[in-house]
PDB file of C-alpha atoms in Angstrom:
ATOM      1  CA  LYS A   1     -34.721  26.523 -43.496  1.00 68.00           C
ATOM      2  CA  ALA A   2     -33.685  30.173 -43.454  1.00 81.00           C
ATOM      3  CA  GLY A   3     -36.393  32.700 -44.209  1.00 93.00           C
ATOM      4  CA  VAL A   4     -36.358  35.714 -46.466  1.00 97.00           C
ATOM      5  CA  THR A   5     -33.712  38.216 -45.479  1.00 97.00           C
ATOM      6  CA  GLN A   6     -33.566  41.894 -46.297  1.00 97.00           C
ATOM      7  CA  THR A   7     -30.802  44.417 -45.876  1.00 97.00           C
ATOM      8  CA  PRO A   8     -30.496  46.992 -44.580  1.00 97.00           C
ATOM      9  CA  ARG A   9     -33.260  46.981 -42.009  1.00 96.00           C
ATOM     10  CA  TYR A  10     -33.333  50.741 -41.598  1.00 97.00           C
ATOM     11  CA  LEU A  11     -32.286  53.588 -43.840  1.00 97.00           C
ATOM     12  CA  ILE A  12     -32.415  57.336 -43.551  1.00 98.00           C
ATOM     13  CA  LYS A  13     -31.925  59.336 -46.724  1.00 98.00           C
ATOM     14  CA  THR A  14     -32.559  62.866 -47.899  1.00 98.00           C
ATOM     15  CA  ARG A  15     -34.653  64.016 -50.825  1.00 98.00           C
ATOM     16  CA  GLY A  16     -32.978  63.604 -54.166  1.00 97.00           C
ATOM     17  CA  GLN A  17     -30.727  60.762 -53.101  1.00 98.00           C
ATOM     18  CA  GLN A  18     -31.040  57.219 -54.355  1.00 98.00           C
ATOM     19  CA  VAL A  19     -31.220  53.980 -52.423  1.00 98.00           C
ATOM     20  CA  THR A  20     -30.725  50.271 -53.094  1.00 98.00           C
ATOM     21  CA  LEU A  21     -32.435  47.599 -51.040  1.00 98.00           C
ATOM     22  CA  SER A  22     -31.478  43.943 -51.082  1.00 98.00           C
ATOM     23  CA  CYS A  23     -33.490  40.752 -50.666  1.00 98.00           C
ATOM     24  CA  SER A  24     -32.404  37.127 -50.391  1.00 98.00           C
ATOM     25  CA  PRO A  25     -35.261  34.672 -50.937  1.00 97.00           C
ATOM     26  CA  ILE A  26     -35.852  31.340 -49.274  1.00 96.00           C
ATOM     27  CA  SER A  27     -33.609  28.698 -50.786  1.00 94.00           C
ATOM     28  CA  GLY A  28     -35.293  27.163 -53.823  1.00 91.00           C
ATOM     29  CA  HIS A  29     -37.699  30.068 -54.349  1.00 92.00           C
ATOM     30  CA  ARG A  30     -37.255  31.646 -57.744  1.00 91.00           C
ATOM     31  CA  SER A  31     -39.945  34.309 -57.566  1.00 93.00           C
ATOM     32  CA  VAL A  32     -39.356  37.521 -55.659  1.00 96.00           C
ATOM     33  CA  SER A  33     -41.994  40.223 -55.260  1.00 96.00           C
ATOM     34  CA  TRP A  34     -41.629  43.661 -53.706  1.00 98.00           C
ATOM     35  CA  TYR A  35     -44.266  45.656 -51.850  1.00 98.00           C
ATOM     36  CA  GLN A  36     -44.449  49.101 -50.360  1.00 98.00           C
ATOM     37  CA  GLN A  37     -46.365  49.559 -47.111  1.00 97.00           C
ATOM     38  CA  THR A  38     -47.482  52.979 -45.899  1.00 96.00           C
ATOM     39  CA  PRO A  39     -50.169  53.997 -43.398  1.00 93.00           C
ATOM     40  CA  GLY A  40     -52.081  55.861 -46.086  1.00 91.00           C
ATOM     41  CA  GLN A  41     -51.911  53.494 -49.043  1.00 94.00           C
ATOM     42  CA  GLY A  42     -51.518  50.165 -47.295  1.00 95.00           C
ATOM     43  CA  LEU A  43     -49.671  47.344 -49.024  1.00 96.00           C
ATOM     44  CA  GLN A  44     -49.003  47.989 -52.686  1.00 96.00           C
ATOM     45  CA  PHE A  45     -47.309  45.739 -55.212  1.00 95.00           C
ATOM     46  CA  LEU A  46     -44.163  47.122 -56.810  1.00 97.00           C
ATOM     47  CA  PHE A  47     -42.845  44.366 -59.088  1.00 94.00           C
ATOM     48  CA  GLU A  48     -42.100  40.680 -59.385  1.00 94.00           C
ATOM     49  CA  TYR A  49     -39.067  38.863 -60.723  1.00 94.00           C
ATOM     50  CA  PHE A  50     -38.642  35.281 -61.822  1.00 92.00           C
ATOM     51  CA  SER A  51     -35.496  33.806 -63.294  1.00 91.00           C
ATOM     52  CA  GLU A  52     -33.913  37.244 -63.604  1.00 94.00           C
ATOM     53  CA  THR A  53     -36.875  38.621 -65.570  1.00 93.00           C
ATOM     54  CA  GLN A  54     -39.355  41.212 -64.425  1.00 93.00           C
ATOM     55  CA  ARG A  55     -42.706  39.623 -65.113  1.00 89.00           C
ATOM     56  CA  ASN A  56     -45.033  42.161 -63.542  1.00 89.00           C
ATOM     57  CA  LYS A  57     -44.939  45.744 -62.391  1.00 92.00           C
ATOM     58  CA  GLY A  58     -47.266  47.804 -60.247  1.00 92.00           C
ATOM     59  CA  ASN A  59     -48.344  51.403 -60.689  1.00 93.00           C
ATOM     60  CA  PHE A  60     -45.213  53.136 -59.502  1.00 96.00           C
ATOM     61  CA  PRO A  61     -43.114  55.741 -61.316  1.00 97.00           C
ATOM     62  CA  GLY A  62     -40.002  54.799 -63.215  1.00 96.00           C
ATOM     63  CA  ARG A  63     -37.873  55.951 -60.277  1.00 97.00           C
ATOM     64  CA  PHE A  64     -38.602  52.536 -58.813  1.00 98.00           C
ATOM     65  CA  SER A  65     -36.662  49.746 -60.455  1.00 97.00           C
ATOM     66  CA  GLY A  66     -35.340  46.357 -59.595  1.00 97.00           C
ATOM     67  CA  ARG A  67     -33.397  43.383 -60.763  1.00 97.00           C
ATOM     68  CA  GLN A  68     -32.815  39.773 -59.939  1.00 98.00           C
ATOM     69  CA  PHE A  69     -29.585  37.849 -60.049  1.00 97.00           C
ATOM     70  CA  SER A  70     -28.916  34.285 -61.134  1.00 96.00           C
ATOM     71  CA  ASN A  71     -28.995  33.111 -57.498  1.00 94.00           C
ATOM     72  CA  SER A  72     -32.518  34.600 -57.185  1.00 95.00           C
ATOM     73  CA  ARG A  73     -31.381  37.410 -54.912  1.00 97.00           C
ATOM     74  CA  SER A  74     -33.081  40.653 -55.803  1.00 98.00           C
ATOM     75  CA  GLU A  75     -32.429  44.339 -55.416  1.00 98.00           C
ATOM     76  CA  MET A  76     -34.701  47.304 -55.782  1.00 98.00           C
ATOM     77  CA  ASN A  77     -33.564  50.818 -56.415  1.00 98.00           C
ATOM     78  CA  VAL A  78     -35.322  54.108 -55.866  1.00 98.00           C
ATOM     79  CA  SER A  79     -33.777  57.150 -57.476  1.00 95.00           C
ATOM     80  CA  THR A  80     -34.412  60.812 -56.751  1.00 97.00           C
ATOM     81  CA  LEU A  81     -36.069  60.083 -53.451  1.00 98.00           C
ATOM     82  CA  GLU A  82     -39.169  62.017 -52.422  1.00 97.00           C
ATOM     83  CA  LEU A  83     -40.669  62.458 -48.983  1.00 97.00           C
ATOM     84  CA  GLY A  84     -43.564  60.227 -50.004  1.00 96.00           C
ATOM     85  CA  ASP A  85     -41.204  57.324 -50.561  1.00 98.00           C
ATOM     86  CA  SER A  86     -40.861  56.910 -46.814  1.00 98.00           C
ATOM     87  CA  ALA A  87     -42.291  53.467 -46.177  1.00 97.00           C
ATOM     88  CA  LEU A  88     -41.666  49.901 -45.156  1.00 97.00           C
ATOM     89  CA  TYR A  89     -40.432  47.977 -48.193  1.00 98.00           C
ATOM     90  CA  LEU A  90     -41.205  44.297 -48.042  1.00 97.00           C
ATOM     91  CA  CYS A  91     -39.766  41.567 -50.152  1.00 98.00           C
ATOM     92  CA  ALA A  92     -41.506  38.217 -50.538  1.00 97.00           C
ATOM     93  CA  SER A  93     -40.459  34.988 -52.162  1.00 96.00           C
ATOM     94  CA  SER A  94     -42.481  32.062 -53.425  1.00 93.00           C
ATOM     95  CA  LEU A  95     -42.279  28.836 -55.368  1.00 88.00           C
ATOM     96  CA  ALA A  96     -44.631  30.457 -57.900  1.00 79.00           C
ATOM     97  CA  ARG A  97     -46.784  27.377 -58.405  1.00 73.00           C
ATOM     98  CA  TRP A  98     -49.236  28.581 -60.997  1.00 65.00           C
ATOM     99  CA  GLY A  99     -51.023  25.371 -61.894  1.00 62.00           C
ATOM    100  CA  PRO A 100     -54.694  24.820 -60.981  1.00 59.00           C
ATOM    101  CA  GLU A 101     -53.784  23.027 -57.773  1.00 62.00           C
ATOM    102  CA  GLY A 102     -50.909  25.271 -56.856  1.00 66.00           C
ATOM    103  CA  ASP A 103     -50.675  28.343 -54.744  1.00 69.00           C
ATOM    104  CA  ASN A 104     -48.524  31.410 -54.836  1.00 78.00           C
ATOM    105  CA  GLU A 105     -47.999  31.596 -51.099  1.00 89.00           C
ATOM    106  CA  GLN A 106     -45.560  34.382 -50.539  1.00 94.00           C
ATOM    107  CA  PHE A 107     -43.215  34.465 -47.573  1.00 96.00           C
ATOM    108  CA  PHE A 108     -42.201  37.894 -46.438  1.00 97.00           C
ATOM    109  CA  GLY A 109     -38.923  39.232 -45.167  1.00 97.00           C
ATOM    110  CA  PRO A 110     -38.579  41.568 -42.178  1.00 95.00           C
ATOM    111  CA  GLY A 111     -38.669  44.634 -44.402  1.00 96.00           C
ATOM    112  CA  THR A 112     -36.517  47.708 -44.844  1.00 97.00           C
ATOM    113  CA  ARG A 113     -37.845  50.850 -43.226  1.00 97.00           C
ATOM    114  CA  LEU A 114     -36.880  53.817 -45.369  1.00 98.00           C
ATOM    115  CA  THR A 115     -37.169  57.334 -44.028  1.00 98.00           C
ATOM    116  CA  VAL A 116     -36.704  60.228 -46.441  1.00 98.00           C
ATOM    117  CA  LEU A 117     -35.958  63.609 -44.854  1.00 97.00           C
TER     118      LEU A 117
ATOM    119  CA  GLU B   1     -59.575  45.989 -61.386  1.00 75.00           C
ATOM    120  CA  LEU B   2     -59.383  43.554 -58.521  1.00 81.00           C
ATOM    121  CA  LYS B   3     -60.159  45.187 -55.188  1.00 89.00           C
ATOM    122  CA  VAL B   4     -60.212  43.756 -51.695  1.00 94.00           C
ATOM    123  CA  GLU B   5     -62.118  45.185 -48.765  1.00 96.00           C
ATOM    124  CA  GLN B   6     -61.980  44.129 -45.160  1.00 97.00           C
ATOM    125  CA  ASN B   7     -64.282  44.924 -42.314  1.00 97.00           C
ATOM    126  CA  PRO B   8     -64.113  45.936 -39.663  1.00 97.00           C
ATOM    127  CA  LEU B   9     -60.872  47.917 -39.931  1.00 97.00           C
ATOM    128  CA  PHE B  10     -60.490  48.028 -36.181  1.00 96.00           C
ATOM    129  CA  LEU B  11     -61.764  45.566 -33.638  1.00 94.00           C
ATOM    130  CA  SER B  12     -61.448  45.808 -29.900  1.00 94.00           C
ATOM    131  CA  MET B  13     -62.650  42.756 -28.042  1.00 91.00           C
ATOM    132  CA  GLN B  14     -62.516  41.116 -24.674  1.00 94.00           C
ATOM    133  CA  GLU B  15     -60.577  37.978 -24.022  1.00 95.00           C
ATOM    134  CA  GLY B  16     -62.719  34.896 -24.348  1.00 95.00           C
ATOM    135  CA  LYS B  17     -65.086  36.391 -26.922  1.00 95.00           C
ATOM    136  CA  ASN B  18     -65.658  35.265 -30.504  1.00 96.00           C
ATOM    137  CA  TYR B  19     -65.599  37.463 -33.568  1.00 95.00           C
ATOM    138  CA  THR B  20     -65.337  37.376 -37.339  1.00 97.00           C
ATOM    139  CA  ILE B  21     -63.349  39.466 -39.799  1.00 98.00           C
ATOM    140  CA  TYR B  22     -64.773  39.723 -43.308  1.00 98.00           C
ATOM    141  CA  CYS B  23     -62.898  39.982 -46.582  1.00 97.00           C
ATOM    142  CA  ASN B  24     -64.744  40.821 -49.806  1.00 96.00           C
ATOM    143  CA  TYR B  25     -63.128  40.940 -53.219  1.00 93.00           C
ATOM    144  CA  SER B  26     -64.474  42.503 -56.359  1.00 87.00           C
ATOM    145  CA  THR B  27     -63.867  40.015 -59.149  1.00 78.00           C
ATOM    146  CA  THR B  28     -63.145  36.355 -59.517  1.00 74.00           C
ATOM    147  CA  SER B  29     -59.853  35.498 -57.947  1.00 72.00           C
ATOM    148  CA  ASP B  30     -57.931  32.281 -57.899  1.00 72.00           C
ATOM    149  CA  ARG B  31     -56.622  32.085 -54.377  1.00 86.00           C
ATOM    150  CA  LEU B  32     -57.057  33.851 -51.086  1.00 92.00           C
ATOM    151  CA  TYR B  33     -54.493  34.338 -48.364  1.00 94.00           C
ATOM    152  CA  TRP B  34     -54.587  35.514 -44.766  1.00 97.00           C
ATOM    153  CA  TYR B  35     -51.584  37.151 -43.150  1.00 98.00           C
ATOM    154  CA  ARG B  36     -50.844  38.466 -39.692  1.00 98.00           C
ATOM    155  CA  GLN B  37     -48.658  41.477 -38.944  1.00 97.00           C
ATOM    156  CA  ASP B  38     -47.454  42.453 -35.487  1.00 95.00           C
ATOM    157  CA  PRO B  39     -46.527  46.115 -34.884  1.00 90.00           C
ATOM    158  CA  GLY B  40     -43.243  46.958 -36.537  1.00 86.00           C
ATOM    159  CA  LYS B  41     -42.905  43.454 -37.931  1.00 90.00           C
ATOM    160  CA  SER B  42     -43.315  41.726 -41.237  1.00 91.00           C
ATOM    161  CA  LEU B  43     -46.206  39.608 -42.521  1.00 96.00           C
ATOM    162  CA  GLU B  44     -46.668  36.057 -41.356  1.00 96.00           C
ATOM    163  CA  SER B  45     -48.631  33.673 -43.554  1.00 95.00           C
ATOM    164  CA  LEU B  46     -51.616  32.142 -41.771  1.00 97.00           C
ATOM    165  CA  PHE B  47     -53.814  30.431 -44.353  1.00 96.00           C
ATOM    166  CA  VAL B  48     -54.009  29.714 -48.065  1.00 93.00           C
ATOM    167  CA  LEU B  49     -57.504  29.008 -49.429  1.00 92.00           C
ATOM    168  CA  LEU B  50     -57.637  27.555 -52.904  1.00 85.00           C
ATOM    169  CA  SER B  51     -61.197  26.560 -53.627  1.00 81.00           C
ATOM    170  CA  ASN B  52     -64.819  27.245 -52.877  1.00 82.00           C
ATOM    171  CA  GLY B  53     -65.831  25.915 -49.486  1.00 84.00           C
ATOM    172  CA  ALA B  54     -62.258  25.631 -48.273  1.00 90.00           C
ATOM    173  CA  VAL B  55     -61.931  25.819 -44.512  1.00 93.00           C
ATOM    174  CA  LYS B  56     -58.699  25.856 -42.558  1.00 95.00           C
ATOM    175  CA  GLN B  57     -58.113  26.064 -38.832  1.00 97.00           C
ATOM    176  CA  GLU B  58     -55.086  26.776 -36.711  1.00 96.00           C
ATOM    177  CA  GLY B  59     -55.573  27.158 -32.998  1.00 96.00           C
ATOM    178  CA  ARG B  60     -58.202  29.794 -32.305  1.00 97.00           C
ATOM    179  CA  LEU B  61     -58.336  30.988 -35.904  1.00 98.00           C
ATOM    180  CA  MET B  62     -60.473  29.513 -38.653  1.00 98.00           C
ATOM    181  CA  ALA B  63     -60.618  30.793 -42.225  1.00 98.00           C
ATOM    182  CA  SER B  64     -63.178  29.953 -44.876  1.00 96.00           C
ATOM    183  CA  LEU B  65     -63.780  30.846 -48.502  1.00 94.00           C
ATOM    184  CA  ASP B  66     -66.995  31.293 -50.484  1.00 92.00           C
ATOM    185  CA  THR B  67     -65.992  32.039 -54.064  1.00 89.00           C
ATOM    186  CA  LYS B  68     -69.567  32.532 -55.220  1.00 90.00           C
ATOM    187  CA  ALA B  69     -70.090  35.314 -52.721  1.00 92.00           C
ATOM    188  CA  ARG B  70     -66.494  36.497 -53.199  1.00 92.00           C
ATOM    189  CA  LEU B  71     -66.132  36.404 -49.445  1.00 94.00           C
ATOM    190  CA  SER B  72     -63.664  35.007 -46.972  1.00 96.00           C
ATOM    191  CA  THR B  73     -64.032  35.065 -43.219  1.00 98.00           C
ATOM    192  CA  LEU B  74     -61.492  34.787 -40.437  1.00 98.00           C
ATOM    193  CA  HIS B  75     -63.193  33.605 -37.276  1.00 98.00           C
ATOM    194  CA  ILE B  76     -61.598  34.096 -33.898  1.00 96.00           C
ATOM    195  CA  THR B  77     -62.680  31.777 -31.115  1.00 96.00           C
ATOM    196  CA  ALA B  78     -62.191  32.639 -27.442  1.00 94.00           C
ATOM    197  CA  ALA B  79     -59.746  35.434 -28.172  1.00 94.00           C
ATOM    198  CA  VAL B  80     -56.568  35.788 -26.149  1.00 95.00           C
ATOM    199  CA  HIS B  81     -54.226  38.759 -25.875  1.00 95.00           C
ATOM    200  CA  ASP B  82     -51.580  37.064 -28.058  1.00 95.00           C
ATOM    201  CA  LEU B  83     -53.924  37.358 -31.028  1.00 96.00           C
ATOM    202  CA  SER B  84     -53.651  41.155 -30.949  1.00 97.00           C
ATOM    203  CA  ALA B  85     -52.228  42.098 -34.366  1.00 97.00           C
ATOM    204  CA  THR B  86     -53.271  43.381 -37.768  1.00 97.00           C
ATOM    205  CA  TYR B  87     -54.774  40.784 -40.092  1.00 98.00           C
ATOM    206  CA  PHE B  88     -54.669  41.125 -43.863  1.00 98.00           C
ATOM    207  CA  CYS B  89     -56.432  39.160 -46.522  1.00 97.00           C
ATOM    208  CA  ALA B  90     -55.023  39.107 -50.039  1.00 95.00           C
ATOM    209  CA  VAL B  91     -56.017  37.612 -53.368  1.00 91.00           C
ATOM    210  CA  ASP B  92     -54.267  36.808 -56.581  1.00 85.00           C
ATOM    211  CA  LYS B  93     -55.196  35.728 -60.080  1.00 77.00           C
ATOM    212  CA  ILE B  94     -53.511  33.438 -62.510  1.00 69.00           C
ATOM    213  CA  GLY B  95     -52.477  35.327 -65.619  1.00 66.00           C
ATOM    214  CA  SER B  96     -49.488  37.181 -66.949  1.00 60.00           C
ATOM    215  CA  SER B  97     -50.682  40.602 -65.849  1.00 67.00           C
ATOM    216  CA  ASN B  98     -51.084  39.375 -62.302  1.00 69.00           C
ATOM    217  CA  THR B  99     -48.011  37.228 -61.922  1.00 71.00           C
ATOM    218  CA  GLY B 100     -46.574  37.363 -58.438  1.00 80.00           C
ATOM    219  CA  LYS B 101     -48.992  40.086 -57.430  1.00 88.00           C
ATOM    220  CA  LEU B 102     -51.045  39.958 -54.278  1.00 92.00           C
ATOM    221  CA  ILE B 103     -53.847  42.481 -53.827  1.00 93.00           C
ATOM    222  CA  PHE B 104     -54.261  43.250 -50.161  1.00 96.00           C
ATOM    223  CA  GLY B 105     -57.169  44.448 -48.124  1.00 97.00           C
ATOM    224  CA  GLN B 106     -56.731  47.437 -45.832  1.00 97.00           C
ATOM    225  CA  GLY B 107     -56.067  45.248 -42.811  1.00 97.00           C
ATOM    226  CA  THR B 108     -58.048  44.707 -39.615  1.00 97.00           C
ATOM    227  CA  THR B 109     -56.349  45.749 -36.400  1.00 97.00           C
ATOM    228  CA  LEU B 110     -57.423  43.456 -33.608  1.00 96.00           C
ATOM    229  CA  GLN B 111     -56.973  44.500 -30.010  1.00 96.00           C
ATOM    230  CA  VAL B 112     -57.785  41.885 -27.392  1.00 95.00           C
ATOM    231  CA  LYS B 113     -58.256  43.256 -23.919  1.00 93.00           C
ATOM    232  CA  PRO B 114     -57.928  41.196 -20.746  1.00 86.00           C
TER     233      PRO B 114
END
């Protein structure tokens, strides 16, 4: 079974530009979550999508947005890039089993490393 | 607000030794996860702990959960160099405001020396 894939793997942008990152979840997974990883702040939750709906959002400015398509693939967009947006952006997918006996084990993609100059 | 703290943050150990990484969380959570991250790589799922007293083992790693103490431990037995990585614990809670959201600890970087 193919894992989570993310494209591109590396990006270099300049301040003020915008960027779109793509994520394809594991087949059958309908939930996609995005995280930002930096040395200073660690792993921080950005947002989660399920069935094309954003169900949860972390404490990030409105410059960070995302969407999910009917095939569960997801994209995130960052507009007006700032130096502090340089990070590893990780996408994770899960079966989103929320019942008492279920788990929300998330499987992570390889990440997109964004550098803002 | 749910917070997760790991200690130690850095651990240098000799091959063959045993050690434990601790993960404390601030409020009741529903599930606890352990992940491994190699330098420059993504996160690999190691364990999912669902209930109080849960214990899971894989090779030289064993994870346990004490929900009353809000504590999980990751025990390393007879460490080998291949275990060198950063280990993260994470928790989540059932509820609309927490859907799909994992709260991560700071990570523990393990360095196993020959």
